[in-house]
CSV table of C-alpha atoms in Angstrom, one decimal:
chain,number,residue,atom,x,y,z
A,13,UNK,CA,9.9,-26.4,-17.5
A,14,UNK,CA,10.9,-25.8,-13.8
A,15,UNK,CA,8.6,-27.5,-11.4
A,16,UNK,CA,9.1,-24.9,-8.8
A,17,UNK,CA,7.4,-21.0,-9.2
A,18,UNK,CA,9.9,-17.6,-9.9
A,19,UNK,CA,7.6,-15.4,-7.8
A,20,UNK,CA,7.6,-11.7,-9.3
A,21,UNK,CA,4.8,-10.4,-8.5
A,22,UNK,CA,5.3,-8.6,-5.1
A,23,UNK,CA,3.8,-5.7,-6.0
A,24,UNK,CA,0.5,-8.3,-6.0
A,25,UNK,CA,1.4,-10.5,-3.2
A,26,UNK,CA,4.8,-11.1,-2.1
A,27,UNK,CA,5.3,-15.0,-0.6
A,28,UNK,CA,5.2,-15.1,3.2
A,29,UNK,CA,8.1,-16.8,4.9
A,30,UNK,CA,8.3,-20.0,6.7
A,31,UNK,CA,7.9,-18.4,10.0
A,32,UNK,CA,5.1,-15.8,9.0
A,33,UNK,CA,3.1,-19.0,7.8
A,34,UNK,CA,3.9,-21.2,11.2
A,35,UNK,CA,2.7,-18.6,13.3
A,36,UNK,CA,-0.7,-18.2,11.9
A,37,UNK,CA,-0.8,-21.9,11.7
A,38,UNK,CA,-0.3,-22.3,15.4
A,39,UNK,CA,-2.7,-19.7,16.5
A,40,UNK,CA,-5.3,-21.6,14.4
A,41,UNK,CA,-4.9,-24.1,16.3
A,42,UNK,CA,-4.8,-22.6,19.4
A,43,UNK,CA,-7.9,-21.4,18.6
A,44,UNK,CA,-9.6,-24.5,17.7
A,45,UNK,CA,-9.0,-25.5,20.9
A,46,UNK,CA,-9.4,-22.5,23.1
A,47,UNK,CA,-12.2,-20.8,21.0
A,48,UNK,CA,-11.7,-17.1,19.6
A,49,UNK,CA,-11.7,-14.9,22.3
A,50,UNK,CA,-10.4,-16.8,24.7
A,51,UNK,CA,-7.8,-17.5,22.4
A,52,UNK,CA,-7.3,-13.3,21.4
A,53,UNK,CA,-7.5,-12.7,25.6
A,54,UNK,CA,-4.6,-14.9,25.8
A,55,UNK,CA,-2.1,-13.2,22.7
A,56,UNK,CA,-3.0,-9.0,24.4
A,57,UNK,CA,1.0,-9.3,24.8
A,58,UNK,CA,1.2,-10.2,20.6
A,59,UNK,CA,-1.4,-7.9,20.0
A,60,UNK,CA,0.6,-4.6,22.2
A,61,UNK,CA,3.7,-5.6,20.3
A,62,UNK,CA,2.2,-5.7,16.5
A,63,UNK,CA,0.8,-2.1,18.0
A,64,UNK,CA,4.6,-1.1,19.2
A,65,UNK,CA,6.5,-2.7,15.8
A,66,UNK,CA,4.3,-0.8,13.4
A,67,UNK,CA,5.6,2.3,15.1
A,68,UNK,CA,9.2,1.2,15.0
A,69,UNK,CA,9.0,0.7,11.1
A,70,UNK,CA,7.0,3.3,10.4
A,71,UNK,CA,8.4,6.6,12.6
A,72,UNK,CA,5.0,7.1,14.7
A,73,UNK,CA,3.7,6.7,17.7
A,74,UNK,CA,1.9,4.1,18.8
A,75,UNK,CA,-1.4,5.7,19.7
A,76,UNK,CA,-1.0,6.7,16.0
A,77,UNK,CA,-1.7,3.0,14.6
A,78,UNK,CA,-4.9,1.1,13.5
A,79,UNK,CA,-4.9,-2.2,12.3
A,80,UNK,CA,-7.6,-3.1,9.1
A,81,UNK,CA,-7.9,-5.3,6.9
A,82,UNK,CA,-6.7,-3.5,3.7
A,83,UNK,CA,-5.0,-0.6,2.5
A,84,UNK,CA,-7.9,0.2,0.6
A,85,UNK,CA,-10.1,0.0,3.9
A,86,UNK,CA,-7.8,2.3,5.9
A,87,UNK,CA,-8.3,4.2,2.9
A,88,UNK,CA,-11.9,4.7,3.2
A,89,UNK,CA,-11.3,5.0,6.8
A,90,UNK,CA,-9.7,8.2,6.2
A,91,UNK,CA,-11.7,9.7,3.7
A,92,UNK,CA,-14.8,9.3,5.2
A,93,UNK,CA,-13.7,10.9,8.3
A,94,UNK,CA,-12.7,14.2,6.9
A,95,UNK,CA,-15.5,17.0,7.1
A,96,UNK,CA,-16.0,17.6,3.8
A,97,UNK,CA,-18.4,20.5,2.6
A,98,UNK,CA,-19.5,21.7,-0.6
A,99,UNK,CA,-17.0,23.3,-2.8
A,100,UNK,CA,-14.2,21.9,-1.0
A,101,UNK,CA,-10.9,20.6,-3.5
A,102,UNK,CA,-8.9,17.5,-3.3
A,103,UNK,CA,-5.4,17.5,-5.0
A,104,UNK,CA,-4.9,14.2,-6.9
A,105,UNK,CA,-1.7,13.3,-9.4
A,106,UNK,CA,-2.1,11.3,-12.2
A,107,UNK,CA,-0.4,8.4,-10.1
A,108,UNK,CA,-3.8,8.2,-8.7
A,109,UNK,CA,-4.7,4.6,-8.0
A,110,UNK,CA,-8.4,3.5,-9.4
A,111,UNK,CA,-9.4,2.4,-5.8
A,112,UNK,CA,-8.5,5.8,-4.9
A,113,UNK,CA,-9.9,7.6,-7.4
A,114,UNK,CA,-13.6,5.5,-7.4
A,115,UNK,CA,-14.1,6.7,-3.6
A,116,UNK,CA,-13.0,10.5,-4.2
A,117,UNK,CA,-15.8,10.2,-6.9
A,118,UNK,CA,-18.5,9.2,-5.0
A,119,UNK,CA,-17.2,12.0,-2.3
A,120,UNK,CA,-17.1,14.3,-5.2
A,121,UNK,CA,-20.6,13.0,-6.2
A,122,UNK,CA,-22.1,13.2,-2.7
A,123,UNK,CA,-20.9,16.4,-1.0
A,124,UNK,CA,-19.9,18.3,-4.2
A,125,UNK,CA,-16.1,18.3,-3.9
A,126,UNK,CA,-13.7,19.3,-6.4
A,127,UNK,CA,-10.9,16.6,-7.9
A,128,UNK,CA,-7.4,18.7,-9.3
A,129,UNK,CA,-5.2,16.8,-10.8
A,130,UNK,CA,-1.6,17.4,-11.2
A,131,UNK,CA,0.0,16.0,-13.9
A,132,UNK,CA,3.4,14.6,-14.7
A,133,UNK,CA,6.1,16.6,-16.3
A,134,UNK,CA,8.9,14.1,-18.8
A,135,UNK,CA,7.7,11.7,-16.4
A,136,UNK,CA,7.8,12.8,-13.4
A,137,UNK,CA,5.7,14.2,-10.4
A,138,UNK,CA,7.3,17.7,-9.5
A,139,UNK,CA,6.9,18.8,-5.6
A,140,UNK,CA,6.3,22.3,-7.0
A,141,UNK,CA,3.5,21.4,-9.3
A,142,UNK,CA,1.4,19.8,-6.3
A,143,UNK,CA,2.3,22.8,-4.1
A,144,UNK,CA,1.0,25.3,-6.7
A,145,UNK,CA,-2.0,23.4,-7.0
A,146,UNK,CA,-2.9,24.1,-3.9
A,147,UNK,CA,-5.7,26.7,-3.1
A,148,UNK,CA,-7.6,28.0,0.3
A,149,UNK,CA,-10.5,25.8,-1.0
A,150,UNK,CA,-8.0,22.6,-1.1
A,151,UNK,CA,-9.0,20.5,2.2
A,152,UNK,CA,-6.8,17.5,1.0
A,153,UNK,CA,-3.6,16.1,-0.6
A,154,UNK,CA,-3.5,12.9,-1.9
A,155,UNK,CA,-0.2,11.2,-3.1
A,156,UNK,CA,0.1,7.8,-4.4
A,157,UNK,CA,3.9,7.0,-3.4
A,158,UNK,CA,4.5,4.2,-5.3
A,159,UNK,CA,2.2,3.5,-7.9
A,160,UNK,CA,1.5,0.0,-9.1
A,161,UNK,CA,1.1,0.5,-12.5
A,162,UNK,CA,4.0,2.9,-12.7
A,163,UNK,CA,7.5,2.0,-11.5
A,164,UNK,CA,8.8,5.3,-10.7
A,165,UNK,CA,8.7,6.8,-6.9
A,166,UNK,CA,7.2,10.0,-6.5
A,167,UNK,CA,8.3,12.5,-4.0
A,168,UNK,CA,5.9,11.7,-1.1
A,169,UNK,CA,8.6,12.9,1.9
A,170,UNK,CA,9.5,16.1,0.2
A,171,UNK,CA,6.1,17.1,-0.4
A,172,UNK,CA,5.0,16.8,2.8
A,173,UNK,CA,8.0,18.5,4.5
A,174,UNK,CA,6.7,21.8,2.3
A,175,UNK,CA,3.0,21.3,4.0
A,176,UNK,CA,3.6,21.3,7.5
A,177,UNK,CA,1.8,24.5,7.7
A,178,UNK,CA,-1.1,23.1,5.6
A,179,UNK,CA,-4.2,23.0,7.5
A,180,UNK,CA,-6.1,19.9,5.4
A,181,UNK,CA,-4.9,16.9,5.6
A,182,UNK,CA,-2.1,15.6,3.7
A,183,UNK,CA,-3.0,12.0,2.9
A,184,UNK,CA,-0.2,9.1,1.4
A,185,UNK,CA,-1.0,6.0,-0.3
A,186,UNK,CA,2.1,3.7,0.8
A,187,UNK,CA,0.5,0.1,-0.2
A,188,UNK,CA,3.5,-0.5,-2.5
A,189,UNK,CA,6.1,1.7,-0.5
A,190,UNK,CA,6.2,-0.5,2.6
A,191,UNK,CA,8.5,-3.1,2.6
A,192,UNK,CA,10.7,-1.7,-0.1
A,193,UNK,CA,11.5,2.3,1.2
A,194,UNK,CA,12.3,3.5,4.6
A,195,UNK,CA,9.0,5.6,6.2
A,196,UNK,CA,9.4,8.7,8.4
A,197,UNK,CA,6.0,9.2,9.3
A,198,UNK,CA,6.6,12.2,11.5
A,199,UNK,CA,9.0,13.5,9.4
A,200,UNK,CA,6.9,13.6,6.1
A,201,UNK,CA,4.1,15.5,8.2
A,202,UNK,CA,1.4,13.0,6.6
A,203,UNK,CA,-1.9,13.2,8.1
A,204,UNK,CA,-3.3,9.7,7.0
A,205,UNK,CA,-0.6,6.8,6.0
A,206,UNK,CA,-2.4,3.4,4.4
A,207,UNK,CA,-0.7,0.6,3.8
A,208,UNK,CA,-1.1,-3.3,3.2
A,209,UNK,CA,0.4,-6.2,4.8
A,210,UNK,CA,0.3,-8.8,1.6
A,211,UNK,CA,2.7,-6.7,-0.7
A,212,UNK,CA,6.4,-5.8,-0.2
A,213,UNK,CA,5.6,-6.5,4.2
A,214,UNK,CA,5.5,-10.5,3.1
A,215,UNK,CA,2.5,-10.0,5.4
A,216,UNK,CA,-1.0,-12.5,4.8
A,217,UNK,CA,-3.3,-10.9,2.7
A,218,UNK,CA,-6.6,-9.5,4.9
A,219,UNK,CA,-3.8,-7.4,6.8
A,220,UNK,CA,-3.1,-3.5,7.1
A,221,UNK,CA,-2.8,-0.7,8.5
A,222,UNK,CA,-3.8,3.4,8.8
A,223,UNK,CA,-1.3,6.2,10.6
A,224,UNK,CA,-3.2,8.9,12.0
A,225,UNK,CA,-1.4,12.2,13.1
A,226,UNK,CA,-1.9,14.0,16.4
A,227,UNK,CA,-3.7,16.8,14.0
A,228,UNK,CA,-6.2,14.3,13.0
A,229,UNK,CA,-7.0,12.4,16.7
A,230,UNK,CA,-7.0,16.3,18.3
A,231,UNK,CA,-9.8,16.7,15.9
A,232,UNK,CA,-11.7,14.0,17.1
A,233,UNK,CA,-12.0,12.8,13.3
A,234,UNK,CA,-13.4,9.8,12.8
A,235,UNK,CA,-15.0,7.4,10.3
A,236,UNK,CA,-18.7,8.6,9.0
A,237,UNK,CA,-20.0,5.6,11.2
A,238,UNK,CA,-18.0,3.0,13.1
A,239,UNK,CA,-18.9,0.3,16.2
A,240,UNK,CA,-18.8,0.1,19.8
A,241,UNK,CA,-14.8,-1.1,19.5
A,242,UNK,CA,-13.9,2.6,17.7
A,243,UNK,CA,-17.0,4.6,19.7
A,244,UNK,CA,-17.8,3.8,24.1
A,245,UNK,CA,-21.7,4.0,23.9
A,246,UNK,CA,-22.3,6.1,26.8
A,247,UNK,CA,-26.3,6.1,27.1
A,248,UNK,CA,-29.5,6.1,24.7
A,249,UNK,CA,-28.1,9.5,23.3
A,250,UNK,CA,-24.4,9.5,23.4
A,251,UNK,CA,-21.0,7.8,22.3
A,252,UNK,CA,-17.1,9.1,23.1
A,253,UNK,CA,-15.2,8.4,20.5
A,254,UNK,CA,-11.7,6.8,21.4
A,255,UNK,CA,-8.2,9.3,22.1
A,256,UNK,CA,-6.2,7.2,19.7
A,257,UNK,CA,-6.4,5.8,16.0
A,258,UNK,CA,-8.3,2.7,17.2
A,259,UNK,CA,-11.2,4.8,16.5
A,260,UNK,CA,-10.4,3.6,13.0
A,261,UNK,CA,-11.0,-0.3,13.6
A,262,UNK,CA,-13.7,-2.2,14.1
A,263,UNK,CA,-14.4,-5.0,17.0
A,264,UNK,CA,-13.9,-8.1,14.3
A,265,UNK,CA,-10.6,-9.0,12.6
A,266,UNK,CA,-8.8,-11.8,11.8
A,267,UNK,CA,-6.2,-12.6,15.0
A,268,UNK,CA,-4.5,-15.5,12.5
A,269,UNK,CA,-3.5,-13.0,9.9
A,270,UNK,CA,-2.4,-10.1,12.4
A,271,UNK,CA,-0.4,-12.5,13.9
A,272,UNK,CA,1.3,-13.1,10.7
A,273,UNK,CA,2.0,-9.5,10.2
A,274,UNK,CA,3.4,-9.3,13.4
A,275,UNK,CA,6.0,-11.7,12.9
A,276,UNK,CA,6.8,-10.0,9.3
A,277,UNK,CA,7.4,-6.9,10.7
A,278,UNK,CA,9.6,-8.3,13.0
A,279,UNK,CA,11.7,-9.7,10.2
A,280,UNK,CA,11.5,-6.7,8.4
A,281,UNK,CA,12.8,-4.1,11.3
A,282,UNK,CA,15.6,-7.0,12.3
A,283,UNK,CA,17.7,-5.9,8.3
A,284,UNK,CA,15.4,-3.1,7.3
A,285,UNK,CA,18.3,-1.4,5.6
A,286,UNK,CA,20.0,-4.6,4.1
A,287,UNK,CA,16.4,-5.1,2.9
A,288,UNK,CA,15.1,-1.9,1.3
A,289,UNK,CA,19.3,-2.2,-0.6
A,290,UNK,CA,18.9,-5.7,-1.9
A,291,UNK,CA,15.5,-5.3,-3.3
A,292,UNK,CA,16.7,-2.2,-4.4
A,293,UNK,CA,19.6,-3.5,-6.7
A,294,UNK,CA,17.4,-6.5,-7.7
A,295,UNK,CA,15.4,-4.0,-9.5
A,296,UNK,CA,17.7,-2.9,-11.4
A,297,UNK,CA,19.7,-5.8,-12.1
A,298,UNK,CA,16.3,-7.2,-13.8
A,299,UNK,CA,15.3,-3.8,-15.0
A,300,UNK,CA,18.5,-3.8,-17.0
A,301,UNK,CA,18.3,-7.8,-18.0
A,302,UNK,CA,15.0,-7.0,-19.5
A,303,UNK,CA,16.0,-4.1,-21.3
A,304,UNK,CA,18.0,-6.6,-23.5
A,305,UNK,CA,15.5,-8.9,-24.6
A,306,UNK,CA,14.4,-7.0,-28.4
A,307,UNK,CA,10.9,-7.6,-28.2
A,308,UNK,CA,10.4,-5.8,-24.7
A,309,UNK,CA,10.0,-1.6,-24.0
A,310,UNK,CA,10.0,-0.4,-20.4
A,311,UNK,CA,7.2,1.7,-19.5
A,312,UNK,CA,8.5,2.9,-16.4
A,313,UNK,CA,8.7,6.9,-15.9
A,314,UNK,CA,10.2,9.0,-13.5
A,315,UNK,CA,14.0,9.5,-12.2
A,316,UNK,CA,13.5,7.7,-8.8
A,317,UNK,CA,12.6,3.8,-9.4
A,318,UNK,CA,11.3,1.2,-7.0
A,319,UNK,CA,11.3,-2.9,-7.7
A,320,UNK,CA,8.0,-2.5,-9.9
A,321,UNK,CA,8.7,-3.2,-13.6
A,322,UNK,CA,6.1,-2.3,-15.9
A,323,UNK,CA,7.2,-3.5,-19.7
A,324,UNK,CA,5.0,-4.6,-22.9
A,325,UNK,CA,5.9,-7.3,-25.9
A,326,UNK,CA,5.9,-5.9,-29.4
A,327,UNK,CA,5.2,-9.7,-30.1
A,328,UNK,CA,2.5,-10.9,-27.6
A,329,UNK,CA,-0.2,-9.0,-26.2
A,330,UNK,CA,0.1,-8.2,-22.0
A,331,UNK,CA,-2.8,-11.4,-20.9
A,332,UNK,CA,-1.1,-13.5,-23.0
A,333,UNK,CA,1.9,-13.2,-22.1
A,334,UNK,CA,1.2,-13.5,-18.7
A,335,UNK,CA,-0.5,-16.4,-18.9
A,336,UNK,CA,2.3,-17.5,-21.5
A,337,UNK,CA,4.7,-16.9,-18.5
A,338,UNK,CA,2.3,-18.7,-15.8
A,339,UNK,CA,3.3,-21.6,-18.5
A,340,UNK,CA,6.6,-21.5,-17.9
A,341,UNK,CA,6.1,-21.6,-13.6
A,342,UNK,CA,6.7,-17.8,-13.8
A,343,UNK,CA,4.4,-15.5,-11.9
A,344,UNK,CA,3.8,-11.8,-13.3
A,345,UNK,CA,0.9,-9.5,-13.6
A,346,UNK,CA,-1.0,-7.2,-16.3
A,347,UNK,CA,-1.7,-4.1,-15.4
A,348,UNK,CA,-4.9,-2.7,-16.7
A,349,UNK,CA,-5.9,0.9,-17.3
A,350,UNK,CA,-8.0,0.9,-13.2
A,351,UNK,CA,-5.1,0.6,-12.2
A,352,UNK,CA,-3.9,4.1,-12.8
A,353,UNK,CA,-5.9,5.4,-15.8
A,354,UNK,CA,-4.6,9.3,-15.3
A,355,UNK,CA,-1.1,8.1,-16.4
A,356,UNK,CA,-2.1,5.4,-18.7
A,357,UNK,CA,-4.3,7.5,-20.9
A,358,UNK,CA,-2.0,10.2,-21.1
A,359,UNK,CA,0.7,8.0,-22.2
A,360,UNK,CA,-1.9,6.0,-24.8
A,361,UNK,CA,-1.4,2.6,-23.4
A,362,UNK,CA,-4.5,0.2,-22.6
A,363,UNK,CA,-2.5,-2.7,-20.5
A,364,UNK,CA,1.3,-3.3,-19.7
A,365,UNK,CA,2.9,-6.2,-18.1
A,366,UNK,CA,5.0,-6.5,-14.8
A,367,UNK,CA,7.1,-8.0,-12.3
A,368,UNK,CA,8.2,-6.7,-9.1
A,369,UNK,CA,11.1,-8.3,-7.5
A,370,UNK,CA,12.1,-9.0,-3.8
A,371,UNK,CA,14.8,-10.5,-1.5
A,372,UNK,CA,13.9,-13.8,-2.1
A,373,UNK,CA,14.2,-13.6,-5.8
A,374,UNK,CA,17.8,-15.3,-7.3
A,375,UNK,CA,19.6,-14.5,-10.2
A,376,UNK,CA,18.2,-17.9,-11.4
A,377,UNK,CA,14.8,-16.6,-11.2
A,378,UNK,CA,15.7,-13.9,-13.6
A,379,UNK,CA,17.6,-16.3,-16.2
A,380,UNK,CA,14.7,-17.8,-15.8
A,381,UNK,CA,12.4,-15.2,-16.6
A,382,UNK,CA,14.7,-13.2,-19.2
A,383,UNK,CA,15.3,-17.1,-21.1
A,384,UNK,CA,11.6,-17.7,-21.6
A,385,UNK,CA,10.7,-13.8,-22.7
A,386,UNK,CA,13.4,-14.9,-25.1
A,387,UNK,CA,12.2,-17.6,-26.8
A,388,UNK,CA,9.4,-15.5,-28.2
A,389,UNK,CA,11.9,-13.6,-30.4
């Protein structure tokens, strides 16, 4: 058995680098010995440029960025600042991710909302099917970009290039699009983007981040309550809510971690392309390596694939082959049906297995991998 880990399970936390780690190390202990705030006060310069970086990656603006904790905070964020009234429609696809889906149900449950759900056609999510779902009671669009369970890409750009005359909001889910697929924020004419730092960003985990369009800040929208970081508190009576997407943070965060994601985005933007290609073609290097091994189906719909592999054993069930795999110093994950229960119920499947690949993964790693699913046969 190797003594060393074969990490494939970006799609759950890809490993930070050597540098991503040293710098939250170093502002830890800055901050033991300067204390927190003095120790924030003293990194404004880090803190401008994580603002400025984000914007690079992502096509926006700067005044268009808040920093969370999670994607599925900036999430919430979003959803809970949009006016809803009673008899208003969400459109959903069955890509939907269960975090995603739980909150809409309470909004459902709570201001009397309508979900409408698009499905998928031979696998795929059609731009003209989520279009023509689209009535004058719709206040909302909700895409899922890159599902986690699912290792297909859906059509988040194109979408949004047919609503930029849609007056509700569009909304994209890009926790597992980041890091692997360029983003036009601007371009895709997405009112609310959320994403994650510990995914394909090699960011620490507790790290994240919301877009907010100029549509969105002109409309003073803002989170159902927030704090005195997101609101000024004027008098006894009063608050002004702040002109950018700050207005989506709170005071408290964790400096440490943020540093982190600063210095991953910085890696990322210095080989973005050579990035997003190489994890790219490690997909389906693997993708194709694993379709060889007899015991083992892909799961995997759609014509447009990322570096998510979803597969299942017709020998071993999905936890214990996981944990089979753990055995052999080989890091995976199960998906279960919360993940993305639309897609998974349709297609009759309870659980799958998968691995997601990244830059840092070898063609040793996948020997490695495709060697021990072997041994099962």
């Amino acid at each position: 058995m190797k003594d060393t880990w074969t990490h494939l399970n970006s799609a759950g936390a890809s490993i930070c680098s050597d540098a991503v780690i040293a710098a939250q190390v170093n502002y830890l202990k800055q901050e033991q010995e300067l204390g927190g705030y003095l120790c924030a006060e003293r990194h404004q310069q880090h803190w401008n440029n994580l603002y400025l970086s984000i914007a690079k990656l992502m096509g926006s603006q700067t005044h268009q960025v808040a920093l969370v904790e999670s994607a599925s905070r900036a999430m919430l964020n979003a959803l809970l600042s949009i006016p809803w009234q009673a008899g208003d429609e969400v459109v959903v696809t069955e890509l939907e991710y269960g975090a995603n889906y739980v909150a809409l149900l309470q909004l459902a449950k709570r201001f009397e909302i309508t979900i409408r759900c698009v499905p998928l056609r031979d696998g795929n999510l059609r731009t003209a099917d989520v279009l023509s779902s689209i009535t004058d009671k719709t206040k909302a669009v909700l895409i899922t970009w890159v599902p986690s369970h699912n290792g297909m890409i859906a059509p988040a750009a194109a979408i949004g290039e047919k609503l930029s005359s849609f007056d509700g909001y569009y909304i994209v889910d890009a926790c597992q699009a980041v890091g692997q697929v360029p983003v036009d924020f601007d371009a895709m004419n997405a009112d609310f983007l959320v994403a994650t730092g510990r995914k394909f960003l090699r960011a620490p985990r507790g790290t994240g981040f919301l877009l907010a369009s100029d549509k969105v800040l002109e409309r003073e929208l803002f989170p159902m309550v927030t704090d005195h970081f997101a609101a000024e508190w004027l008098d006894r009576e009063h608050f002004k809510v702040r002109k950018d997407a700050r207005r989506f943070e709170t005071w408290e965060a964790n400096w440490a971690a943020r540093l982190g994601m600063k210095e991953a985005v910085s890696q990322l933007l210095q080989q973005a392309d050579e990035i997003y290609r190489d994890i790219q073609s490690k997909a389906q290097w693997l993708r194709k390596m694993l379709n060889e091994v007899a015991h083992i189906e892909l799961c995997d719909t759609g014509n447009e694939q990322s570096a998510i592999i979803s597969f299942r054993s017709h020998k071993i069930a999905a936890p214990v082959l996981k944990q089979y795999l753990e055995q052999q110093h080989i890091v995976s994950s199960v998906i279960t049906l919360d993940s993305g229960m639309l897609d998974l119920q349709r297609r009759q499947i309870e659980m799958l297995n998968r691995v997601s690949v990244h830059t840092y993964n070898t063609e040793d790693d996948f020997n490695h991998l495709i060697s021990s699913l072997e041994k099962l046969s």
